[in-house]
PDB file of N, CA, C and O and ligand atoms in Angstrom:
ATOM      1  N   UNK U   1      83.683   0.901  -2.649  1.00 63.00           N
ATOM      2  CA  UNK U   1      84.445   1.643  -1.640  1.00 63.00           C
ATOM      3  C   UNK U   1      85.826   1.038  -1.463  1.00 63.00           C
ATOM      4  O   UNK U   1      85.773  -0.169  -1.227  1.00 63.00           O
ATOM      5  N   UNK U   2      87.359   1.681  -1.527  1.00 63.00           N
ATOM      6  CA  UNK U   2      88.086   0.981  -1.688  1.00 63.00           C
ATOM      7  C   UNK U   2      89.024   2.225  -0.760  1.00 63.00           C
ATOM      8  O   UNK U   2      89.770   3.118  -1.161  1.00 63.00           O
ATOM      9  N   UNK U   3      88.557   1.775   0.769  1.00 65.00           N
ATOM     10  CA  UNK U   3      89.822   2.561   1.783  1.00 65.00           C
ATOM     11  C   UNK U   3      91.124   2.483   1.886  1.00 65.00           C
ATOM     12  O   UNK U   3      91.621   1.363   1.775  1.00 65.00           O
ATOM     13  N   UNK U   4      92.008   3.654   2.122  1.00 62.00           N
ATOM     14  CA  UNK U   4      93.467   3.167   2.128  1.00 62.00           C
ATOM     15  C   UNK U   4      93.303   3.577   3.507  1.00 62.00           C
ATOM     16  O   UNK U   4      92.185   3.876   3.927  1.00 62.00           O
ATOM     17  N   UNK U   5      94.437   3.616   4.317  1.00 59.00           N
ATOM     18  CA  UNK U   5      95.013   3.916   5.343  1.00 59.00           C
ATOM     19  C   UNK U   5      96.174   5.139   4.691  1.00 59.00           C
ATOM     20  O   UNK U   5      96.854   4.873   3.700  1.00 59.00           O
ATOM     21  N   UNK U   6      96.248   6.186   5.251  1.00 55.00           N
ATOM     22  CA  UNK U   6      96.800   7.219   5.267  1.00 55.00           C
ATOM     23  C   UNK U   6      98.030   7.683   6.563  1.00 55.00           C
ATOM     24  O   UNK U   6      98.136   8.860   6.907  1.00 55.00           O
ATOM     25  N   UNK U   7      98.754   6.751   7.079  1.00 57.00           N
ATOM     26  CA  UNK U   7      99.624   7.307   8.064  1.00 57.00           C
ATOM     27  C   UNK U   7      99.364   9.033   7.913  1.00 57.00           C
ATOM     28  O   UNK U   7      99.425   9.725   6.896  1.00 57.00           O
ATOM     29  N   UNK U   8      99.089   9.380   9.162  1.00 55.00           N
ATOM     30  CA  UNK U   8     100.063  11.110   9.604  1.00 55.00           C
ATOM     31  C   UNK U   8      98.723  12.068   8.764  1.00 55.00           C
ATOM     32  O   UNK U   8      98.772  13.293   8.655  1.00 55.00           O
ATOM     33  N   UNK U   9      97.613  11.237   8.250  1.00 56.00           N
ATOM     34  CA  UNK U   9      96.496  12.122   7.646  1.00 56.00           C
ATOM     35  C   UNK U   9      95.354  11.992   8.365  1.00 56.00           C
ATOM     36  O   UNK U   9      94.975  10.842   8.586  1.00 56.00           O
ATOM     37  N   UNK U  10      94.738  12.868   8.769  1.00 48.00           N
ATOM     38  CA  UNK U  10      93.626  12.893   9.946  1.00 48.00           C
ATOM     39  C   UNK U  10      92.256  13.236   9.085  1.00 48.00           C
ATOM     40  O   UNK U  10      91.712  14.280   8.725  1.00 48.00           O
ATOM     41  N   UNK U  11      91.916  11.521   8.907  1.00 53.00           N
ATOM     42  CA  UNK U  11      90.287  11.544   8.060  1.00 53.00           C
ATOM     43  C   UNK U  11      88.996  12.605   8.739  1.00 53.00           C
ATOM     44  O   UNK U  11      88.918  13.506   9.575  1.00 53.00           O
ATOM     45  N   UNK U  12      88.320  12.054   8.042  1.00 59.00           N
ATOM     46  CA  UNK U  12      86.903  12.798   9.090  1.00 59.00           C
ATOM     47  C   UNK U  12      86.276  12.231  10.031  1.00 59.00           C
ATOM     48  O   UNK U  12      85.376  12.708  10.723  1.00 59.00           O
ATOM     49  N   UNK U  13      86.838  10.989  10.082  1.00 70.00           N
ATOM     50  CA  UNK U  13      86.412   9.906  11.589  1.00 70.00           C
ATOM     51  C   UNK U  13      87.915  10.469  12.483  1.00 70.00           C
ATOM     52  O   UNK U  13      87.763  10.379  13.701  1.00 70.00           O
ATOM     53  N   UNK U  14      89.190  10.976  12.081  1.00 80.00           N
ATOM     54  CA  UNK U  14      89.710  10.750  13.257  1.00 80.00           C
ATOM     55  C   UNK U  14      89.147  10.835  14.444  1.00 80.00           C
ATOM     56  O   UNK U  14      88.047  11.239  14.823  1.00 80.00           O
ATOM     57  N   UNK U  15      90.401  10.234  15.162  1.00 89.00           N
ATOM     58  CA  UNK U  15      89.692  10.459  16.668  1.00 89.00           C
ATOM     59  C   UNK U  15      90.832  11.352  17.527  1.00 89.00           C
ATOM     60  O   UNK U  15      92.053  11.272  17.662  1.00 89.00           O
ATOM     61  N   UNK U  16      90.086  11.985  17.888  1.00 92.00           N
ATOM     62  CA  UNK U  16      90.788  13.082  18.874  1.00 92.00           C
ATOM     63  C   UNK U  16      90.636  13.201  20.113  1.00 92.00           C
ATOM     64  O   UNK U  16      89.648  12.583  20.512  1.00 92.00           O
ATOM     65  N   UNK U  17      91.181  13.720  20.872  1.00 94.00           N
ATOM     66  CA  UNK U  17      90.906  14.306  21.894  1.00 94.00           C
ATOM     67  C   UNK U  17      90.325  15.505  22.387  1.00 94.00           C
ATOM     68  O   UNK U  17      90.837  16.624  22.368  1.00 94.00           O
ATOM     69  N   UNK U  18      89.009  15.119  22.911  1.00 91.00           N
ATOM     70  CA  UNK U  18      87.855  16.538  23.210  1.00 91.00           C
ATOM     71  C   UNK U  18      88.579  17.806  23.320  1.00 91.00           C
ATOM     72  O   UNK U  18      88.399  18.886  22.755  1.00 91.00           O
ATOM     73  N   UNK U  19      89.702  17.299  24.444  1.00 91.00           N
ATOM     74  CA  UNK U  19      89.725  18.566  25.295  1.00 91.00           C
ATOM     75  C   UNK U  19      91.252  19.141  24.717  1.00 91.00           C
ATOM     76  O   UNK U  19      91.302  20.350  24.489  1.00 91.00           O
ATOM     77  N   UNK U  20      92.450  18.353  24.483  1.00 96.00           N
ATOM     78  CA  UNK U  20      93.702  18.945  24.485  1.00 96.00           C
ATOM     79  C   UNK U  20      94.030  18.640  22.777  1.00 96.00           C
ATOM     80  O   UNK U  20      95.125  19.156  22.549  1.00 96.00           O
ATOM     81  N   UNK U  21      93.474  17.987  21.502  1.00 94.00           N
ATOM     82  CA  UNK U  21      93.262  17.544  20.739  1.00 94.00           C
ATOM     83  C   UNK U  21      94.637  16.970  20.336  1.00 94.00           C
ATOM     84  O   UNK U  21      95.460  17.394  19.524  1.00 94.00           O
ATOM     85  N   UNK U  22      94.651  15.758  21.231  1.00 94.00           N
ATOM     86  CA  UNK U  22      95.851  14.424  20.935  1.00 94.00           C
ATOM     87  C   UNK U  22      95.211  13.688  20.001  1.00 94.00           C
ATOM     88  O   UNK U  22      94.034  13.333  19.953  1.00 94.00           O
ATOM     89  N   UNK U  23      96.080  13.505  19.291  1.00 92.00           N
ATOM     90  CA  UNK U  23      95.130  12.335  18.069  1.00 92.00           C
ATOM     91  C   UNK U  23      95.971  10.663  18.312  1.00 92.00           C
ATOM     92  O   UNK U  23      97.152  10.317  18.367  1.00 92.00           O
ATOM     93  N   UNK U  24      94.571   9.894  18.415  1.00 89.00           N
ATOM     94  CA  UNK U  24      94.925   8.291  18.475  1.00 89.00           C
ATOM     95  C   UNK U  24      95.620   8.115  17.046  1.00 89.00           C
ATOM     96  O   UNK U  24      95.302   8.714  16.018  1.00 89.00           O
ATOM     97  N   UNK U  25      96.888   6.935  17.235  1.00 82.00           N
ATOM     98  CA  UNK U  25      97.266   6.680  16.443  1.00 82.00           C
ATOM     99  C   UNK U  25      96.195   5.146  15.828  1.00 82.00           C
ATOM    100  O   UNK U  25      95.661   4.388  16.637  1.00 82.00           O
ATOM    101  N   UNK U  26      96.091   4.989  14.499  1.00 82.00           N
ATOM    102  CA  UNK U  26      95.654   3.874  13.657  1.00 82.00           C
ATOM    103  C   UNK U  26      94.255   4.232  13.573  1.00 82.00           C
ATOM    104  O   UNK U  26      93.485   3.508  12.942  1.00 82.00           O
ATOM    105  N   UNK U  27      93.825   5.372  14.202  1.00 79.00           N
ATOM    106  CA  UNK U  27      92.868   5.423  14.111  1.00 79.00           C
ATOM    107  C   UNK U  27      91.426   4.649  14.868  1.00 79.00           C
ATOM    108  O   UNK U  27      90.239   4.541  14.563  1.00 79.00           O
ATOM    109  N   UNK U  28      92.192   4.260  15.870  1.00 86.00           N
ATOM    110  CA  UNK U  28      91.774   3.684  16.990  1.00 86.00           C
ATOM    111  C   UNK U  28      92.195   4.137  18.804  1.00 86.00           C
ATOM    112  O   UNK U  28      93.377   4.145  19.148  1.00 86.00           O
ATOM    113  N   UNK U  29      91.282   4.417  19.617  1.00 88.00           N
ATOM    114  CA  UNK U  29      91.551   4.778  20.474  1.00 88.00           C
ATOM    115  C   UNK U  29      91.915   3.625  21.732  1.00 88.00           C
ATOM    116  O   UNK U  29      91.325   2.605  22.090  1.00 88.00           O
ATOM    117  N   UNK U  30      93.341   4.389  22.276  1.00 90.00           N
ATOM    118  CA  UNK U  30      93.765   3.306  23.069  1.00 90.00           C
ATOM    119  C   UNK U  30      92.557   2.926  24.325  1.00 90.00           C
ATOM    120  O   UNK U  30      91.622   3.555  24.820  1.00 90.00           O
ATOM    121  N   UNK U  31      93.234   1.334  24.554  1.00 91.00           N
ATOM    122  CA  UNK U  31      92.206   1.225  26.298  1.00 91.00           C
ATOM    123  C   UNK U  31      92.021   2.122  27.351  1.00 91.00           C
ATOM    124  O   UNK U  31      91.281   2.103  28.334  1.00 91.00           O
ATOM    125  N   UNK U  32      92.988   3.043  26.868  1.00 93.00           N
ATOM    126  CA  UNK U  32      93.378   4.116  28.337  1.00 93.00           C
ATOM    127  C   UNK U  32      92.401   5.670  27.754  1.00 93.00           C
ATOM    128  O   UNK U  32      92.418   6.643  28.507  1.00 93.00           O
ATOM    129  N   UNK U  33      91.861   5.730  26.841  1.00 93.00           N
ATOM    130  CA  UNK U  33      91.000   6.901  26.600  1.00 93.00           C
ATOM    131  C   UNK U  33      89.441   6.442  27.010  1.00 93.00           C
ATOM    132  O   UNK U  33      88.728   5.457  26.821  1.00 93.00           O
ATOM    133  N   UNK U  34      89.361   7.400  27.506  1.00 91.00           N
ATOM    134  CA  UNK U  34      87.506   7.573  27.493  1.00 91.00           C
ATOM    135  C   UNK U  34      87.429   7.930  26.698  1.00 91.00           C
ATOM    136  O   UNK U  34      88.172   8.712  26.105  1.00 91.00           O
ATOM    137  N   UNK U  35      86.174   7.315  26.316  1.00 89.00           N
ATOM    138  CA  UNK U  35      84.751   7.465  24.946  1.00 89.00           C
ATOM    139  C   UNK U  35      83.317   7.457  25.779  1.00 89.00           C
ATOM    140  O   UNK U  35      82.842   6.691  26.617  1.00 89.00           O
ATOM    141  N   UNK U  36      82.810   8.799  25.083  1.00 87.00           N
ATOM    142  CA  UNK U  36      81.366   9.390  26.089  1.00 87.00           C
ATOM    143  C   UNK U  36      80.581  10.047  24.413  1.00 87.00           C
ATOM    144  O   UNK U  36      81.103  10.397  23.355  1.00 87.00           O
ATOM    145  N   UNK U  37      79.305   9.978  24.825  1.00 90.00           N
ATOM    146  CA  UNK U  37      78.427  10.043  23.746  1.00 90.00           C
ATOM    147  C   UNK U  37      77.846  11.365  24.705  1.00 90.00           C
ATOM    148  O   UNK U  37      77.396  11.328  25.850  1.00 90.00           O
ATOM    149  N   UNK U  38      78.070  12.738  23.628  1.00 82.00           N
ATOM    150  CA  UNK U  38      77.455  13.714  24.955  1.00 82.00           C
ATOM    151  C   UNK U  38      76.611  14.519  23.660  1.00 82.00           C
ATOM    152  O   UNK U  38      76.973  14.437  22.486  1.00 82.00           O
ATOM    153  N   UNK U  39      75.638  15.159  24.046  1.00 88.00           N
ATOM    154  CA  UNK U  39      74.398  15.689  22.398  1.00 88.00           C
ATOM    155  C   UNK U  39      74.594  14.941  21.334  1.00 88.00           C
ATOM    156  O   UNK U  39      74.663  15.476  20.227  1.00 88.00           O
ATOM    157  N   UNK U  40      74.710  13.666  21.475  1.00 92.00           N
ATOM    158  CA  UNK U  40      74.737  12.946  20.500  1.00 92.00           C
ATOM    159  C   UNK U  40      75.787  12.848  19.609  1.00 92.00           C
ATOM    160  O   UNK U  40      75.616  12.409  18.471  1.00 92.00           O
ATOM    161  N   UNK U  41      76.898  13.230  20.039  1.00 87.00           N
ATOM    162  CA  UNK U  41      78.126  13.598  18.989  1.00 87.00           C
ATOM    163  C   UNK U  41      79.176  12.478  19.762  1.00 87.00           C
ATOM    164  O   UNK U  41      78.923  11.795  20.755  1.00 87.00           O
ATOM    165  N   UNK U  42      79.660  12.497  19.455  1.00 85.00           N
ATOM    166  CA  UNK U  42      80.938  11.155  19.858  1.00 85.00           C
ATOM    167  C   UNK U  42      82.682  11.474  20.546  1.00 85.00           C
ATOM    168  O   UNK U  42      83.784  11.280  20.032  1.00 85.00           O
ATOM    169  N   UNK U  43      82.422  11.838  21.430  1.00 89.00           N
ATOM    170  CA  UNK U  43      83.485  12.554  22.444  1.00 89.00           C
ATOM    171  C   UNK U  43      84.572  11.289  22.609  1.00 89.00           C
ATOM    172  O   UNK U  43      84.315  10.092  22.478  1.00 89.00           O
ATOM    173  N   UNK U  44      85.993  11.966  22.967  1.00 92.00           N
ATOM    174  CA  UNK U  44      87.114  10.867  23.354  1.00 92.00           C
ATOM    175  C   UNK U  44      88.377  12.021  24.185  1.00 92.00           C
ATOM    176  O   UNK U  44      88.896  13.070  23.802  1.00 92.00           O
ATOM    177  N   UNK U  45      88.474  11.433  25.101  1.00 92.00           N
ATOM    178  CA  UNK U  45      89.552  11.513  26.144  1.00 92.00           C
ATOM    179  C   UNK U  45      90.832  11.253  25.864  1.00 92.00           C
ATOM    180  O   UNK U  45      90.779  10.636  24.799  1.00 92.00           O
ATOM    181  N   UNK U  46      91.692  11.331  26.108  1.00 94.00           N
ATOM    182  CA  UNK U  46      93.120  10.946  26.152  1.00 94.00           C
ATOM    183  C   UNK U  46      93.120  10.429  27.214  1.00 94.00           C
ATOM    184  O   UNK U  46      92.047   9.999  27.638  1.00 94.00           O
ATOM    185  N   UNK U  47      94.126  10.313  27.880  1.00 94.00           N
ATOM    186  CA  UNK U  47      94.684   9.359  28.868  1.00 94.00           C
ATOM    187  C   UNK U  47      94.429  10.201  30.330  1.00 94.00           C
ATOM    188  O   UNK U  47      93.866   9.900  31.383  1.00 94.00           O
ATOM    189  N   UNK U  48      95.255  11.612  29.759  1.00 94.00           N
ATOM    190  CA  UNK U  48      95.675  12.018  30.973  1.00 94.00           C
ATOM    191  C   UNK U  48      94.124  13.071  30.913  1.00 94.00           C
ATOM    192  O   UNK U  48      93.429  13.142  31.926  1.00 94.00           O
ATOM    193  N   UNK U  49      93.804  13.685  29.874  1.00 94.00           N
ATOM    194  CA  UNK U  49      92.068  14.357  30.069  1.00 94.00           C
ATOM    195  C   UNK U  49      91.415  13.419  31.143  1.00 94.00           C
ATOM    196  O   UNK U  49      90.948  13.692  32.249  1.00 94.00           O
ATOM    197  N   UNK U  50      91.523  12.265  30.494  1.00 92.00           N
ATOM    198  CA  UNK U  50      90.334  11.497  31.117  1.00 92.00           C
ATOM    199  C   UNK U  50      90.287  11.851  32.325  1.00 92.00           C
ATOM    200  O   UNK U  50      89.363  12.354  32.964  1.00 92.00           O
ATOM    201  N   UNK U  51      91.783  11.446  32.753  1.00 91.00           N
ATOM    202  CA  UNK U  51      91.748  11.322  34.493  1.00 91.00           C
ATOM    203  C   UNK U  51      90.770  13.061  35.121  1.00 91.00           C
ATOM    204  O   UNK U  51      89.916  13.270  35.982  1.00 91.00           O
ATOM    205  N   UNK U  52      91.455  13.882  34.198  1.00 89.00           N
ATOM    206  CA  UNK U  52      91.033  15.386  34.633  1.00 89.00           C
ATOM    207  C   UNK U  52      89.824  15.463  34.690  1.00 89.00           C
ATOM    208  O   UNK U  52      89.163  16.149  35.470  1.00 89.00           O
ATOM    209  N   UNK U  53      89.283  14.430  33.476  1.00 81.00           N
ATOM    210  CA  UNK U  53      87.673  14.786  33.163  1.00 81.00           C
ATOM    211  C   UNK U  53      86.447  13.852  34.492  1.00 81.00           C
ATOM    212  O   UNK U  53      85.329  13.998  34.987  1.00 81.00           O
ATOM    213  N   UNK U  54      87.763  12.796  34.547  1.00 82.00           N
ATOM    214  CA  UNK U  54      86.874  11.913  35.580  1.00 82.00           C
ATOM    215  C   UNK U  54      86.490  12.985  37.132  1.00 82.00           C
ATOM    216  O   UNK U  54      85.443  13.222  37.734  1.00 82.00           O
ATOM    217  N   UNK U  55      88.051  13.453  37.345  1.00 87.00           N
ATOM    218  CA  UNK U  55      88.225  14.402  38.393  1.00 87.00           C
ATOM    219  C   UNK U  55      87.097  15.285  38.370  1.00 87.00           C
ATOM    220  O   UNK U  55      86.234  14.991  39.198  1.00 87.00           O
ATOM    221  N   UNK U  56      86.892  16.162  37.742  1.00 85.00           N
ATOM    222  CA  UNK U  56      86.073  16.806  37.254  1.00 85.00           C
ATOM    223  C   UNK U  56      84.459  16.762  37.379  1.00 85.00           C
ATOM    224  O   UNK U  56      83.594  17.600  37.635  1.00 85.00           O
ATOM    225  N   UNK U  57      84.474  15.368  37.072  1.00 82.00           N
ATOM    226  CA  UNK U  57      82.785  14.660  37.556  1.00 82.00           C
ATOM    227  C   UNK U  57      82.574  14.492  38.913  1.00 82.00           C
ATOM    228  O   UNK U  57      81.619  14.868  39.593  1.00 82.00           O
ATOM    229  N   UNK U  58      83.919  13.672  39.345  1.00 86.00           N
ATOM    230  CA  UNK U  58      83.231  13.453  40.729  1.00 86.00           C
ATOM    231  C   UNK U  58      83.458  14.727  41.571  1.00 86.00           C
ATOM    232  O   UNK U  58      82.694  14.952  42.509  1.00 86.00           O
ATOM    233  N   UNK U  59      84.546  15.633  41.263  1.00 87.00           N
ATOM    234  CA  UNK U  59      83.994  16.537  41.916  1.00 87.00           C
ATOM    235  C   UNK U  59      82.376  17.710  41.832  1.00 87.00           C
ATOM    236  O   UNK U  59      82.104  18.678  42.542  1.00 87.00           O
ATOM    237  N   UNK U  60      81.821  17.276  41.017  1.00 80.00           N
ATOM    238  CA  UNK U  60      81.150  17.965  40.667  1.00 80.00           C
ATOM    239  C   UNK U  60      79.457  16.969  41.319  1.00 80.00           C
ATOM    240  O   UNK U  60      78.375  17.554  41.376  1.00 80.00           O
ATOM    241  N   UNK U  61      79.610  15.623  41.681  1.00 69.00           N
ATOM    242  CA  UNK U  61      78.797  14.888  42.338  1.00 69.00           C
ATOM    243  C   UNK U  61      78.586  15.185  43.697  1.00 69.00           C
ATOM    244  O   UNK U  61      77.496  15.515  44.164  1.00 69.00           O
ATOM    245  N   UNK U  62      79.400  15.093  44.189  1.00 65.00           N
ATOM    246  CA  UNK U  62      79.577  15.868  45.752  1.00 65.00           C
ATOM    247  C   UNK U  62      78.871  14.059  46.766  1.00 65.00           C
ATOM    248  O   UNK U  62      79.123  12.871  46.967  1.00 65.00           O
ATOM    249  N   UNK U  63      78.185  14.853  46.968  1.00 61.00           N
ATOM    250  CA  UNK U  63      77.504  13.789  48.053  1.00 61.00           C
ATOM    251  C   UNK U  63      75.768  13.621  47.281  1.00 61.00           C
ATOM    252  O   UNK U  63      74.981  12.938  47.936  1.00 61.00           O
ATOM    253  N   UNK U  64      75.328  14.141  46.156  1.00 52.00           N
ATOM    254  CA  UNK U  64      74.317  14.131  45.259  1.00 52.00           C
ATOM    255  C   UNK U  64      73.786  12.541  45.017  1.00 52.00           C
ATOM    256  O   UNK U  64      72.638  12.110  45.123  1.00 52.00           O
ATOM    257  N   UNK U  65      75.113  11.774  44.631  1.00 49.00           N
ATOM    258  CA  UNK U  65      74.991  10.511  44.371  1.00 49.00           C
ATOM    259  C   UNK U  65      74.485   9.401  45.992  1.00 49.00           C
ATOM    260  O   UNK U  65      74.336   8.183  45.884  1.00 49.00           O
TER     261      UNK U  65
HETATM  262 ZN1  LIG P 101      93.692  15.083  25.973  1.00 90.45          ZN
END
């Protein structure tokens, strides 16, 4: 197996963004994205999703928790 790195080419691992599809650069997702494992498939946030997505949860917890 002999990987290159591909600047500006989006493998089949990229990583994206679930919802607005921002792509991490290096192929690594920054500290500031969420990563969630949802049907078993491998989900990632952006920065600013996240916040929406976090929003999103707790509104959706209510007083449940
Ligand atoms: Zn996003």
């Amino acid at each position: 197996m002999d990987e290159h790195q591909h600047p500006g080419e989006a493998g089949p691992d990229a990583i994206v963004c679930a919802l607005c599809g921002a792509r991490a650069e290096n192929g690594t997702p920054p500290p500031t994205w969420l990563f969630s494992v949802e049907n078993g498939s491998r989900r990632y946030f952006c920065e600013v999703c996240s916040r929406a997505h976090i929003r999103a949860v707790e509104g959706r917890l209510d007083s449940t928790w």
